[in-house]
Coordinates of C-alpha atoms in Angstrom, one line a residue:
Chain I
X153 CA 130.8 40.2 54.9
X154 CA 129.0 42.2 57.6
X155 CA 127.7 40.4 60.0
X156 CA 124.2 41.2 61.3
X157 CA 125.7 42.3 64.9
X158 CA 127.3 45.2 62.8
X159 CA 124.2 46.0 61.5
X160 CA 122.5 46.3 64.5
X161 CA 125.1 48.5 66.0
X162 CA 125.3 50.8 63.2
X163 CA 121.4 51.2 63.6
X164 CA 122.0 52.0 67.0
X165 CA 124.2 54.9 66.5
X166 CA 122.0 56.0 63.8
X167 CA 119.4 56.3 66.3
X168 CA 121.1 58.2 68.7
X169 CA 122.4 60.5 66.3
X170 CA 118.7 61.1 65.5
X171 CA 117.6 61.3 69.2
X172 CA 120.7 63.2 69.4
X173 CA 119.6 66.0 67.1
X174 CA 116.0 65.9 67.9
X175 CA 116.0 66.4 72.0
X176 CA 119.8 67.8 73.4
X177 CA 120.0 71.4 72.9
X178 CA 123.0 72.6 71.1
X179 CA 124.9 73.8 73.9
X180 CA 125.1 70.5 75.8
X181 CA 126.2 68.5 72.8
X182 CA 128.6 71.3 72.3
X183 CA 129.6 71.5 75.6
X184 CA 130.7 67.4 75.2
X185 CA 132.9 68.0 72.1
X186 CA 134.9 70.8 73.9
X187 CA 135.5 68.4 76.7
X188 CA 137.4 66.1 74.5
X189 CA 138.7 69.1 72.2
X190 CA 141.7 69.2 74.1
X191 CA 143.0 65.8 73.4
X192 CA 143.0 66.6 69.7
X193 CA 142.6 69.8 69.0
X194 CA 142.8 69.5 64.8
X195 CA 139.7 66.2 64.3
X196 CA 137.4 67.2 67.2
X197 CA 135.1 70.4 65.9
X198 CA 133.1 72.2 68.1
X199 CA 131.2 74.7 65.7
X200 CA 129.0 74.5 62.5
X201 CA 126.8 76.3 60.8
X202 CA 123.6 74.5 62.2
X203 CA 122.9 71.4 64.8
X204 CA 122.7 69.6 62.4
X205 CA 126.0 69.6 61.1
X206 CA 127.2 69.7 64.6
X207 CA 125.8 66.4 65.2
X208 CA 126.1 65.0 61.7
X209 CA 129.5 65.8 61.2
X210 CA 131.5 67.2 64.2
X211 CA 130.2 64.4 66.7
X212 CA 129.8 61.3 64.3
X213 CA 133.4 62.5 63.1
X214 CA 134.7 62.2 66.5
X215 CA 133.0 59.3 67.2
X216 CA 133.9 57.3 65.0
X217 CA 137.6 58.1 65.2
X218 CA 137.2 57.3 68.5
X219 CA 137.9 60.5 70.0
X220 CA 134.5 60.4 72.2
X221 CA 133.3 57.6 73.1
X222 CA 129.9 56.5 72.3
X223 CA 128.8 56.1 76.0
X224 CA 129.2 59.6 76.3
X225 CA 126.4 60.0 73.0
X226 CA 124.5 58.1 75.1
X227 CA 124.8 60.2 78.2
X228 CA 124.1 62.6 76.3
X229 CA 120.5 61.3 75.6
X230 CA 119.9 60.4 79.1
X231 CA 120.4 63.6 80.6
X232 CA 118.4 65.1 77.8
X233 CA 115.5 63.1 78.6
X234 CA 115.8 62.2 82.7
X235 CA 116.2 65.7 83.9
X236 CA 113.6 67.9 84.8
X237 CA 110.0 69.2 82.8
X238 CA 109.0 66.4 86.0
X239 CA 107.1 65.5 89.1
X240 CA 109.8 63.5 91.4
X241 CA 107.8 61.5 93.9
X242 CA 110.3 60.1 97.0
X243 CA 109.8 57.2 99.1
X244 CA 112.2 55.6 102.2
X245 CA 112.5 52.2 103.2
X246 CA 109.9 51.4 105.9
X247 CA 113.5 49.6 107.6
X248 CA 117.1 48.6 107.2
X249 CA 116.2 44.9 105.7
X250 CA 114.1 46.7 102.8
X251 CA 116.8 49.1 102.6
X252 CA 119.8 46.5 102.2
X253 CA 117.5 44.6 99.8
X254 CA 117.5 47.9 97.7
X255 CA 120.6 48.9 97.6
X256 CA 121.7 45.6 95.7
X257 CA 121.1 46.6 92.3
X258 CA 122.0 43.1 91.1
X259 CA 119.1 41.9 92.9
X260 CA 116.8 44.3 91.7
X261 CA 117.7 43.5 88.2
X262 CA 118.4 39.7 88.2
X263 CA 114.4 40.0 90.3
X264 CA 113.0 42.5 86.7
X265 CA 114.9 40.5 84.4
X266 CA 116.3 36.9 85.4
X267 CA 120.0 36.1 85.7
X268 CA 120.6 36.6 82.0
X269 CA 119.5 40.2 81.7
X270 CA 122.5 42.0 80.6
X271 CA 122.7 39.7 77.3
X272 CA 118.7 39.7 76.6
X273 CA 118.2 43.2 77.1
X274 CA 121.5 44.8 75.5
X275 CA 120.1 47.7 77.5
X276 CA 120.4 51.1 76.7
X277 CA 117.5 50.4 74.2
X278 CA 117.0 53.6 72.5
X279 CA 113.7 54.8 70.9
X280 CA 112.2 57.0 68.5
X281 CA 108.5 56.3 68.3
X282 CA 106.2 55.8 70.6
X283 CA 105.7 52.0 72.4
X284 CA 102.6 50.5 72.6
X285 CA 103.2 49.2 76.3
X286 CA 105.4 50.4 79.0
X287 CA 109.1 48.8 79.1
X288 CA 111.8 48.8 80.8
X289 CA 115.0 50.3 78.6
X290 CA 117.6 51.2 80.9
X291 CA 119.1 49.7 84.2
X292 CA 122.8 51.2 85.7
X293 CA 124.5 51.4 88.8
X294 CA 126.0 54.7 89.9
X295 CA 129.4 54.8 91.1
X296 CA 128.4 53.5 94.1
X297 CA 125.8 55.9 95.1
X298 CA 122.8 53.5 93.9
X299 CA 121.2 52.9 90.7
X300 CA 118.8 53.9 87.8
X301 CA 116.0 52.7 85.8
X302 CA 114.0 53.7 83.0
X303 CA 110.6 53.1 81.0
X304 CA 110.0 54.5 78.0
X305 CA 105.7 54.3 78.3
X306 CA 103.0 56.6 76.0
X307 CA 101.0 59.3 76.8
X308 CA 98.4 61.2 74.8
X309 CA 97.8 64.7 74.2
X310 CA 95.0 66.5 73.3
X311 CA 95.2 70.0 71.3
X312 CA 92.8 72.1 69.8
X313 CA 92.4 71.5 66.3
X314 CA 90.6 74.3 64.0
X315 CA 87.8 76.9 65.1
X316 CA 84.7 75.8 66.7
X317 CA 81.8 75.5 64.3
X318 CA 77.9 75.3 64.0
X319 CA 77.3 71.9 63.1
X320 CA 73.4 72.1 63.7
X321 CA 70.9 73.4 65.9
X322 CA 68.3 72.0 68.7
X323 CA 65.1 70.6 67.1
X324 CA 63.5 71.7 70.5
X325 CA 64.6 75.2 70.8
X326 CA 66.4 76.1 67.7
X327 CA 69.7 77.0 69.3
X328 CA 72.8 76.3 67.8
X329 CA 74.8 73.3 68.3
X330 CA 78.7 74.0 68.2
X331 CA 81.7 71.2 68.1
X332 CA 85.0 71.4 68.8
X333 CA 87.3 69.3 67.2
X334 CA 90.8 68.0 69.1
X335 CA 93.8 66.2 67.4
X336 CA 94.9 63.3 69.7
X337 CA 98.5 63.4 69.7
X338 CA 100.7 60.1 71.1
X339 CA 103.9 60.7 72.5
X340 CA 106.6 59.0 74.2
X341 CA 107.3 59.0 78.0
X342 CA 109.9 59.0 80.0
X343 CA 109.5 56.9 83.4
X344 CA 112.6 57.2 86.2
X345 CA 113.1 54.9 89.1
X346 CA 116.5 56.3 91.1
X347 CA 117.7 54.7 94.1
X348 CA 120.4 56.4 95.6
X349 CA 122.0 54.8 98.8
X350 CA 122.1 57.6 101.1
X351 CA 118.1 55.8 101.6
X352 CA 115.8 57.4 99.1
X353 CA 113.8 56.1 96.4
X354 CA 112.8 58.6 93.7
X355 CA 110.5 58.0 90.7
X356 CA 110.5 60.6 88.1
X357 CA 107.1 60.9 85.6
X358 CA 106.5 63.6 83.4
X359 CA 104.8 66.5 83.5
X360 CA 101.5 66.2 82.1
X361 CA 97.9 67.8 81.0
X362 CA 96.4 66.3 84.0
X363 CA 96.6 65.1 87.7
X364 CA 94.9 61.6 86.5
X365 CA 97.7 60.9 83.8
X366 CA 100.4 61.5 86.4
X367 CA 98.7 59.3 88.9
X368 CA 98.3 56.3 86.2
X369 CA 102.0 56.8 85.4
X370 CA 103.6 56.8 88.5
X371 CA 101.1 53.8 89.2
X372 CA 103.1 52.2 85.8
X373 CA 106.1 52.3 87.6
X374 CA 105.2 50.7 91.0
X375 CA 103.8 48.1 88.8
X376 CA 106.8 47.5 87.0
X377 CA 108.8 47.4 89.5
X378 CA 106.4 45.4 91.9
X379 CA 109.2 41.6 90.7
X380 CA 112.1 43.5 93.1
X381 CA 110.2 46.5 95.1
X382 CA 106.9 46.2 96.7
X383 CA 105.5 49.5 97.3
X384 CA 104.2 48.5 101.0
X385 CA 107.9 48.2 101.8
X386 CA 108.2 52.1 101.8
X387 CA 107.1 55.2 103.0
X388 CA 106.7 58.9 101.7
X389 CA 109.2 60.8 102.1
X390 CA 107.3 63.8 103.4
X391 CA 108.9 67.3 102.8
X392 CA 106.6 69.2 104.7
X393 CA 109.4 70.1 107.7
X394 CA 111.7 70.8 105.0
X395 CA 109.2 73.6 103.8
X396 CA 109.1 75.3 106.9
X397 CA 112.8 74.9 107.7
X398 CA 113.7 76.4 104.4
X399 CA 111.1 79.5 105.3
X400 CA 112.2 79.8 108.9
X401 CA 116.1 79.9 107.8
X402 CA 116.0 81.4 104.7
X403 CA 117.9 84.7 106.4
X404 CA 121.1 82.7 106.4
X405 CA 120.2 81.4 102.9
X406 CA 119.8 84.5 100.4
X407 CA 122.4 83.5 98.1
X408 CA 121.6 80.0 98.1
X409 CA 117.5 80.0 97.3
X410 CA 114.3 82.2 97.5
X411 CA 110.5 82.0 97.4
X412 CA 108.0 83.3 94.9
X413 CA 104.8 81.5 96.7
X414 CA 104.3 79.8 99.4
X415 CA 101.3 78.1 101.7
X416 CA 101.0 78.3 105.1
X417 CA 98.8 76.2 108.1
X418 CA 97.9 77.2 111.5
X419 CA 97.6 75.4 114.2
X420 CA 93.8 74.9 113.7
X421 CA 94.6 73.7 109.9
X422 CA 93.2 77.0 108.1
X423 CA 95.7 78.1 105.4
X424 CA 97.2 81.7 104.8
X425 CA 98.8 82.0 101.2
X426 CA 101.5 84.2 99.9
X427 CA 102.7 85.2 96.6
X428 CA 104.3 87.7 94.9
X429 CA 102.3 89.0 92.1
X430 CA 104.7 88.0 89.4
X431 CA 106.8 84.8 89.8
X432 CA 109.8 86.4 88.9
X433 CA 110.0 88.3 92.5
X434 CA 110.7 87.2 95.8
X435 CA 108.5 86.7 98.9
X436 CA 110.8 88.5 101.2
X437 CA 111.2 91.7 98.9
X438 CA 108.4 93.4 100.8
X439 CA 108.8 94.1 104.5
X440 CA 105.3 94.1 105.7
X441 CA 104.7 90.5 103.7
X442 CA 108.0 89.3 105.3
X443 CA 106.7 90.2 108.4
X444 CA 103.5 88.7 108.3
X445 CA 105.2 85.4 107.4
X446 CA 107.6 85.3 110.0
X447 CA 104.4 86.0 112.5
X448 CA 102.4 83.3 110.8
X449 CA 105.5 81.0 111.1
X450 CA 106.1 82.0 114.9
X451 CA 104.1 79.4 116.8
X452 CA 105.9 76.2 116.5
X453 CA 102.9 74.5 115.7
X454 CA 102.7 76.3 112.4
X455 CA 104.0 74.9 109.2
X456 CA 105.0 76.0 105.9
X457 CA 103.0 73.4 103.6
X458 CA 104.2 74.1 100.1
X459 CA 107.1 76.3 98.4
X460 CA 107.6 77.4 95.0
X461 CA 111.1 77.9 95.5
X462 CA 113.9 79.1 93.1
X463 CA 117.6 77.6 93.7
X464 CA 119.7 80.3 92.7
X465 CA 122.9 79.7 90.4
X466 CA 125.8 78.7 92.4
X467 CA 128.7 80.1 90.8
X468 CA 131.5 78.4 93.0
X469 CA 130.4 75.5 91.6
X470 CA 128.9 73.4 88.6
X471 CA 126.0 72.0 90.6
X472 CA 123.7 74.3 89.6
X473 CA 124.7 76.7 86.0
X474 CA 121.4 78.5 86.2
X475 CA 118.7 79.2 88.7
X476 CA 115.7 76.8 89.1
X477 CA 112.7 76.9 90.2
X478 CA 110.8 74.1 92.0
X479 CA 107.9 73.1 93.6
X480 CA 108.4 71.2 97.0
X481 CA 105.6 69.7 98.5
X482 CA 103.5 70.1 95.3
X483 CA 100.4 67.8 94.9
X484 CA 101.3 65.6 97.5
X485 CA 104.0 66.1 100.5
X486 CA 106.7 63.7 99.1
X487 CA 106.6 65.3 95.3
X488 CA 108.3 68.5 94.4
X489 CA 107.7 69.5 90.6
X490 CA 110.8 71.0 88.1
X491 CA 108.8 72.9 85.5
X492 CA 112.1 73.2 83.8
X493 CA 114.5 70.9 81.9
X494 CA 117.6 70.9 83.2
X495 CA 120.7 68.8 84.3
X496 CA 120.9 65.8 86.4
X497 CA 123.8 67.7 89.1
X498 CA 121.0 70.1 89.0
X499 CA 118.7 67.6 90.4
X500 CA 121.2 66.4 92.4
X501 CA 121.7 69.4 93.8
X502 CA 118.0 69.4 95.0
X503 CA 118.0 66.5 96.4
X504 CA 120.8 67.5 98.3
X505 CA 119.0 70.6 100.0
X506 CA 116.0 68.9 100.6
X507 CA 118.0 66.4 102.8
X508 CA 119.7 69.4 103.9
X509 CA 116.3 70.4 105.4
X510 CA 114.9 67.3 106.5
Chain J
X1379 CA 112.0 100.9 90.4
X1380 CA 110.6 101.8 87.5
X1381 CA 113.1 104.3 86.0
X1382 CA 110.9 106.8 84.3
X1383 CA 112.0 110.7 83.8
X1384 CA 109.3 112.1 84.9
X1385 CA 110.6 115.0 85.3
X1386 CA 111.7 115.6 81.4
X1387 CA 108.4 114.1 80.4
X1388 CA 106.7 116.9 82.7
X1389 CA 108.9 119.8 80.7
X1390 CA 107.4 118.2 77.6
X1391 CA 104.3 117.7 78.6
X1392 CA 103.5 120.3 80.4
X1393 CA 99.3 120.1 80.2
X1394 CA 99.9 116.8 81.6
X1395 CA 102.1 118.0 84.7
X1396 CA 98.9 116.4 87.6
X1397 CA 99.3 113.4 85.6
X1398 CA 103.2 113.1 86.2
X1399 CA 103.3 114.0 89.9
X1400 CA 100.5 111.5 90.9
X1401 CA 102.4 109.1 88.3
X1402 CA 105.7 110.0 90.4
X1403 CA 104.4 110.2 93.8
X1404 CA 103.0 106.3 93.0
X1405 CA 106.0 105.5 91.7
X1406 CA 108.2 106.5 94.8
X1407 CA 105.6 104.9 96.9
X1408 CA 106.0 101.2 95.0
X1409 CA 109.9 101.5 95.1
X1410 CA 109.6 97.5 94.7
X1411 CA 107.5 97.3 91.7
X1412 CA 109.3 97.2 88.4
X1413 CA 106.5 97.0 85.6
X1414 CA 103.1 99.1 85.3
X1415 CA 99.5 97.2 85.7
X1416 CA 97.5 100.0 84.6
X1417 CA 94.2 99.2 86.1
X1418 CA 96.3 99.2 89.3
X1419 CA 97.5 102.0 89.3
X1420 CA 94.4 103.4 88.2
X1421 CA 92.3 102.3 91.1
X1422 CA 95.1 103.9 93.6
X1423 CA 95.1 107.2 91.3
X1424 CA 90.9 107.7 90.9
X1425 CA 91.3 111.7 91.4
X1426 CA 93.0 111.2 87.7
X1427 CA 90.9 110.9 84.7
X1428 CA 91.1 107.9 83.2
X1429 CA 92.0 109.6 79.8
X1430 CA 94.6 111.5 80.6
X1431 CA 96.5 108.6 82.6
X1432 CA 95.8 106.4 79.4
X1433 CA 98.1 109.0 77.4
X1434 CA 99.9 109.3 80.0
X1435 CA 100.6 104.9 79.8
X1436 CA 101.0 105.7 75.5
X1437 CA 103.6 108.3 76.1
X1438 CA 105.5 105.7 78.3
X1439 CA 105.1 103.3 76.0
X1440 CA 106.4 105.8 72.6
X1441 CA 108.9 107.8 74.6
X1442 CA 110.5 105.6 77.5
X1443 CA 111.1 102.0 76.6
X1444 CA 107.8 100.6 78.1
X1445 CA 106.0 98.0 76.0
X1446 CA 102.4 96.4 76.6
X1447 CA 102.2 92.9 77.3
X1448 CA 98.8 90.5 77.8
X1449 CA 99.2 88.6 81.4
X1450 CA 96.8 86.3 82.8
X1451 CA 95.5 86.9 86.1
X1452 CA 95.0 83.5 88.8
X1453 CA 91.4 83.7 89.4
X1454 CA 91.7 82.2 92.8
X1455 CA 94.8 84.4 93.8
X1456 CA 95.0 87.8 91.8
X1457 CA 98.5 87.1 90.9
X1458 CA 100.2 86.7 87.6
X1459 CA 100.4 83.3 86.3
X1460 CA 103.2 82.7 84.4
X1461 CA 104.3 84.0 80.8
X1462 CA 103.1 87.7 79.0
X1463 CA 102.1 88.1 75.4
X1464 CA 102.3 90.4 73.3
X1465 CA 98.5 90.1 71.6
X1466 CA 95.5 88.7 73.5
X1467 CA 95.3 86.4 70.7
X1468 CA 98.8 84.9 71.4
X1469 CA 97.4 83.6 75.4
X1470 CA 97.2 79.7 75.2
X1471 CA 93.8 77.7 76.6
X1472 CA 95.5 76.8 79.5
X1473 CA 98.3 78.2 81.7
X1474 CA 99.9 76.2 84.8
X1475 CA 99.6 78.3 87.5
X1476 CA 102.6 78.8 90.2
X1477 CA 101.7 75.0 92.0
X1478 CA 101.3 73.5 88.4
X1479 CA 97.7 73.0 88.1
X1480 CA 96.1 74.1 84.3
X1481 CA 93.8 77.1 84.1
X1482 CA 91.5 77.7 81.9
X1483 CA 92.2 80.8 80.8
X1484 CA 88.9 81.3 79.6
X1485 CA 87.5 81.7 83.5
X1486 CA 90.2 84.1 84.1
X1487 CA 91.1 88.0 83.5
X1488 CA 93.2 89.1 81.1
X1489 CA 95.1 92.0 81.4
X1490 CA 97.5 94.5 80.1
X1491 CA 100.9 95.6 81.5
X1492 CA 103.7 97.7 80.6
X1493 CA 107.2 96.5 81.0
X1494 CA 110.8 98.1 80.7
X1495 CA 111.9 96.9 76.9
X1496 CA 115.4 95.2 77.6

């Protein structure tokens, strides 16, 4: 007889092969089985007709003859879902106590969870629909270089629904009255808290249909998080000097990153902006726009406030498989925005220049 | 570069042959730009009547790989935002602009453009 513990665990797999299927792209879930291809060339399949017989057969097939492991599925859905289409916000520890305190990711959990966290929570708790509150469904330490949490939260959507209509007109002046309908659409959220040890908090929210929602979620996670991490224990992490370091040395960087837009202050705070007219050229492309940067960017006083910047494809390397573009400095000084999805060594990557920079 | 032969289109086109050297002349003197925004190049080309340099645009677009997209001009910056359509009807409500912030495309221009197919 099948106990219910084997129940629940099938369920689980069921519902990552589902999540599986609905949000990685084909290439990364193919990309996973030719990983372990090698080790058994004859049961692990890379190609089908469809994704859904790639998932469905080729990676439930390895799967469960344990030729992949099931973590990896799971990685799978976390780099899916953590990695990009964001606003990253950064923070540092306002001192070394807060910064010690941190970095023990016991402490931040045992503080979120109590001591028996690991057995309650049987995180990662994987989800389809969408949850009527916030909640924490992921906690793991990273080889050393910090840790990561997740909420999965809700967020709503409006769309336009239909044409808009007469539905009357104005018993004053006779005019016609028109409505527009919109179809409120819930969906699920993703909500990121990364610590990584080198001193930087980062928390991840969504890109959404308006400033407000992004503010409420990113509020969501302080709030969560408020049993381990008070929010008055840190600082912005303010990305300003990185801007205008990244503009002032981007000569011995042209094979590393350009700019497509970019915002300028003087030293009696007016603002000059440049941008190409299309986003797919480069700032620099023109001589007389270079030039009036690098004379705007002269006196040391000036700054470079915010840069749409595109890190370009490093092909000695798999940090980065495919240029990105970000925004650094975007809405506030210590947010950059990835329009994109993409990878998590991508964002890595980033985060890496923009300490590079600092 | 916009990789037109101007010259062949000039030997087959001969009526047209003002329309080709302005066409050519703006071309070498926007070496950098590598798609066509006709009212753009209309404004730097007045002493060409507005006619002839539409057929000339047509002709591009029939004869030498050019096709007309819809783009969205940022009302605050005169620059594309992103993404180009193929009919005006296809151009969502609202675009993010380069920083991220939705416009309503309904306060801005709408324009065409003609880009190298491929």
């Amino acid at each position: 007889m099948r106990s219910s513990a084997v129940y629940a665990a099938e369920a689980i797999r069921e519902l990552a092969y589902t999540l599986v299927e609905k949000q990685c792209t084909l290439e990364d879930i193919q990309r996973l089985l030719r990983i372990y291809k090698p080790l058994n060339k004859k049961d692990v399949r890379v190609t089908a007709e469809n994704k859904h017989d790639v998932v469905a057969r080729n990676l439930r097939q390895a799967v469960d003859a344990r030729l992949v492991p099931f973590e990896r599925v799971l990685d799978l859905i976390r780099d899916s879902e953590e990695n990009g289409a964001q606003h990253i916000f950064f923070y540092r520890p306002k001192n070394s106590a807060v910064a010690k305190l941190t970095r023990d990711g016991a402490r931040v959990s045992t503080a979120l969870w109590g001591e028996d966290w690991k057995a309650q929570k049987s995180f990662p708790r994987l989800l389809d629909e969408v949850p009527g509150e916030p909640d924490w469904c992921d906690f793991r330490l990273n080889d050393g270089a910090g840790w990561t949490a997740k909420i999965y939260g809700s967020g709503t959507r409006y769309e336009n629904f239909g044409e808009e209509k007469v539905v009357g007109t104005d018993p004053v002046d006779g005019a016609p009255i028109y409505q527009r309908q919109y179809k409120r659409v819930q969906e699920r959220t993703v909500l990121l808290v990364r610590w990584l040890n080198s001193g930087i908090l980062e928390i991840r929210v969504p890109i959404w249909s308006s400033r407000k929602a992004t503010e409420k979620m990113l509020a969501t996670v302080w709030d969560s998080l408020s049993p381990a991490i008070n929010a008055l224990d840190f600082k912005p992490w303010l990305l300003t000097d990185c801007c205008t370091k990244m503009m002032r040395e981007s000569a011995n960087y042209q094979k590393v990153y350009c700019f497509s837009d970019s915002i300028l202050r003087d030293s009696a705070s007016g603002t000059a902006t440049f941008s190409t007219m299309s986003e797919e050229e480069t700032l620099f492309s023109v001589v007389e726009r270079k030039q009036a940067i690098e004379a705007m960017l002269l006196p040391k006083k000036n700054c470079c406030e915010r840069i749409a910047v595109t890190f370009l494809k490093q092909k000695q390397t798999d940090a980065l498989s495919d240029d990105l573009r970000v925004i650094i400095a975007a809405h506030e000084q210590h947010e950059i925005v990835i329009g994109a999805k993409t990878t998590p060594a991508a964002v890595d990557y980033v985060v890496y220049r923009l300490r590079e920079f600092s | 570069m916009l990789f037109i032969d101007f010259v062949s289109l000039a030997d087959r086109y001969p009526d047209m042959g003002a329309v080709w050297i302005a066409l050519a002349e703006w071309s070498k003197d926007h070496s950098q730009v590598s798609y066509i925004v006709p009212h753009l190049v209309a404004r730097d080309l007045a002493k060409i009547v507005p006619e002839e340099l539409n057929r000339a645009f047509d002709i591009l677009v029939e004869e030498q790989s050019y096709a007309q997209v819809y783009r969205v001009l940022n009302p605050s910056t005169l620059t594309f935002l992103p993404g180009a359509w193929e009919s005006l009807t296809d151009v969502p409500d609202r675009i993010p602009d380069r920083w991220n912030m939705l416009i309503d495309t309904a306060d801005a221009q709408i324009i065409p453009v003609l880009v190298k197919n491929g």
